[in-house]
Amino acid sequence: MILPKITIITPTYNTGESIEIALTSVAGQTYPNIEHIIVDGASKDKTLPIIRKHQKVNKNIRLLTEKDTGIYDAMNKGMDLCTGDWLFFMGADDAFVNERVLTDLYEQGVFQEEHIVYGDVILKGDAPWAKDGTIYDGPFTLEKLFKFNICHQSILYPKSVIKQIGHYDTRYKVTSDWDYNIRCWARYKFTYVDKVIAVFTTGGKSSEGGDYQLHLDFPDNVIKYFHLDVNDGNLYLATSEFYYPMTRHKENEYLRSIQDLKAETGHLKELLGTRQTEHEESVAVLHTDHGTSNTVLRAEFDQVFANLKADQKTFLASYRTENERNLTNVNAAHNQAVASIREEHDLVIANINEQHRQVVENIKTEHHLVFDSIKAEHEQVVSNLKYEHEQVVVNLKNEHQQVVSNLRNENEQVVSNLRNENEQVVSNLRNEN
């Protein structure tokens, strides 16, 4: 039986102090069918000599070294070189949690299905989103994925992901893997295995925090990946799994509207300046050529200026009304969400209080039952002891009476014997005399 090949991709650049961690961890796996692709960004330190030294011992290592535009460009190149059935991305200073991880996953049968498999990682060092030694981060839902990313050192992708999803978006320099996982969620089933996959060393690009460009694009990306209808009101409800990105989308619409308004205002100012310049030029020409009075020309200019100001006020008033209406809708949705959460909280508290009362009642009932049982047992024991005591007393009385009777009989017998003996002695003495 041919085992599925697992391709492990490691991007490197001047990682001479740490690359042997990944190389040794991959080489130590008991799973036999592994391909280790290292995509190097033309390192200047001892990275390449170390890799080539390991290549002499491990023929499964493939090396590509050339300049790239960043870690995700390198990871994309590794995907193009991949010949395996499954992909796994490992940093130069990362390692599998033990030598049997891939073997255990195979024996669990996770490679038999076309899905994305993920587990947990142990953090080595502090990151903005977790502390050293943390096991990150259990099973994910879509709502959780919209707020936190699955660590790519815990994910195994089927090779079909290259064709179905494509490459990492290199516009996002820090968190393109987060964008990639959201894209994958829209097309693939994600399966969580309750197992630590790797030790993830913090301090790299993924530990630097957010990516502003992804922050800006996030709502529109979600809408595109999941083919959402922005006019579907259900998506904006607090109970919707898309509530977070859709509210972000609404916020972005407001921001774009404000930016459009600012741009339109600037355009109006430019137009007003142009009109004013044209008007001034016309006034000068008319004043020079025709001798038109300055009063008439100024009145005309004032009228044009007043008309422009009126148009601007109308536009601003219309936009302000629409903006206030939109803000009112957002506030209403927010208040509804808060009210819903409060109702759920109150219901949970009420249920907890009722459960507590019921537990207390049950304990009281059990206490009374146990007390009654112990009391009944105590009374039975006392009754038994009384009965046994009375029986012992009766037996002792009977024995005492029997002993007294026996003693009387024996005494009477002794007296009788003594009398007989005395009479015999007396008789003998008489006969002797």
PDB file of C-alpha atoms in Angstrom, residues 4-7 9 79 82-89 110-118 155-166 168 180-181 184 187-191:
ATOM      1  CA  PRO A   4       0.239   9.449   0.848  1.00  0.00           C
ATOM      2  CA  LYS A   5       3.209  11.758   0.411  1.00  0.00           C
ATOM      3  CA  ILE A   6       3.375  14.754   2.755  1.00  0.00           C
ATOM      4  CA  THR A   7       5.200  17.840   1.478  1.00  0.00           C
ATOM      5  CA  ILE A   9       7.476  23.609   2.988  1.00  0.00           C
ATOM      6  CA  MET A  79       3.433  25.140  -3.427  1.00  0.00           C
ATOM      7  CA  CYS A  82       5.082  20.396  -4.310  1.00  0.00           C
ATOM      8  CA  THR A  83       4.734  16.765  -5.464  1.00  0.00           C
ATOM      9  CA  GLY A  84       3.036  15.484  -2.318  1.00  0.00           C
ATOM     10  CA  ASP A  85      -0.588  14.627  -1.622  1.00  0.00           C
ATOM     11  CA  TRP A  86      -0.682  16.879   1.471  1.00  0.00           C
ATOM     12  CA  LEU A  87       0.988  20.208   2.329  1.00  0.00           C
ATOM     13  CA  PHE A  88       2.331  21.426   5.646  1.00  0.00           C
ATOM     14  CA  PHE A  89       4.111  24.746   6.300  1.00  0.00           C
ATOM     15  CA  VAL A 110      -7.350  11.619   8.497  1.00  0.00           C
ATOM     16  CA  PHE A 111      -5.593  11.411   5.107  1.00  0.00           C
ATOM     17  CA  GLN A 112      -8.383   9.328   3.569  1.00  0.00           C
ATOM     18  CA  GLU A 113     -10.749  12.286   3.067  1.00  0.00           C
ATOM     19  CA  GLU A 114     -10.517  15.435   0.940  1.00  0.00           C
ATOM     20  CA  HIS A 115     -10.642  17.929   3.808  1.00  0.00           C
ATOM     21  CA  ILE A 116      -8.389  20.319   5.706  1.00  0.00           C
ATOM     22  CA  VAL A 117      -7.053  18.821   8.934  1.00  0.00           C
ATOM     23  CA  TYR A 118      -5.910  20.943  11.872  1.00  0.00           C
ATOM     24  CA  ILE A 155      -2.756  22.618   9.500  1.00  0.00           C
ATOM     25  CA  LEU A 156      -2.393  19.982   6.785  1.00  0.00           C
ATOM     26  CA  TYR A 157      -3.899  20.910   3.404  1.00  0.00           C
ATOM     27  CA  PRO A 158      -4.795  18.442   0.644  1.00  0.00           C
ATOM     28  CA  LYS A 159      -2.842  19.212  -2.534  1.00  0.00           C
ATOM     29  CA  SER A 160      -6.094  20.064  -4.344  1.00  0.00           C
ATOM     30  CA  VAL A 161      -6.077  23.319  -2.354  1.00  0.00           C
ATOM     31  CA  ILE A 162      -3.482  24.686  -4.812  1.00  0.00           C
ATOM     32  CA  LYS A 163      -5.911  24.296  -7.705  1.00  0.00           C
ATOM     33  CA  GLN A 164      -9.102  25.121  -5.799  1.00  0.00           C
ATOM     34  CA  ILE A 165      -7.880  28.066  -3.697  1.00  0.00           C
ATOM     35  CA  GLY A 166      -4.665  29.182  -5.395  1.00  0.00           C
ATOM     36  CA  TYR A 168      -1.267  33.229  -0.786  1.00  0.00           C
ATOM     37  CA  TYR A 180      -6.025  31.979   2.962  1.00  0.00           C
ATOM     38  CA  ASN A 181      -7.776  29.983   5.699  1.00  0.00           C
ATOM     39  CA  CYS A 184     -10.422  27.690   2.289  1.00  0.00           C
ATOM     40  CA  ARG A 187     -14.720  25.792  -0.138  1.00  0.00           C
ATOM     41  CA  TYR A 188     -13.504  23.010   2.167  1.00  0.00           C
ATOM     42  CA  LYS A 189     -14.568  21.048   5.227  1.00  0.00           C
ATOM     43  CA  PHE A 190     -12.241  21.689   8.199  1.00  0.00           C
ATOM     44  CA  THR A 191     -11.688  18.737  10.568  1.00  0.00           C
TER      45      THR A 191
END
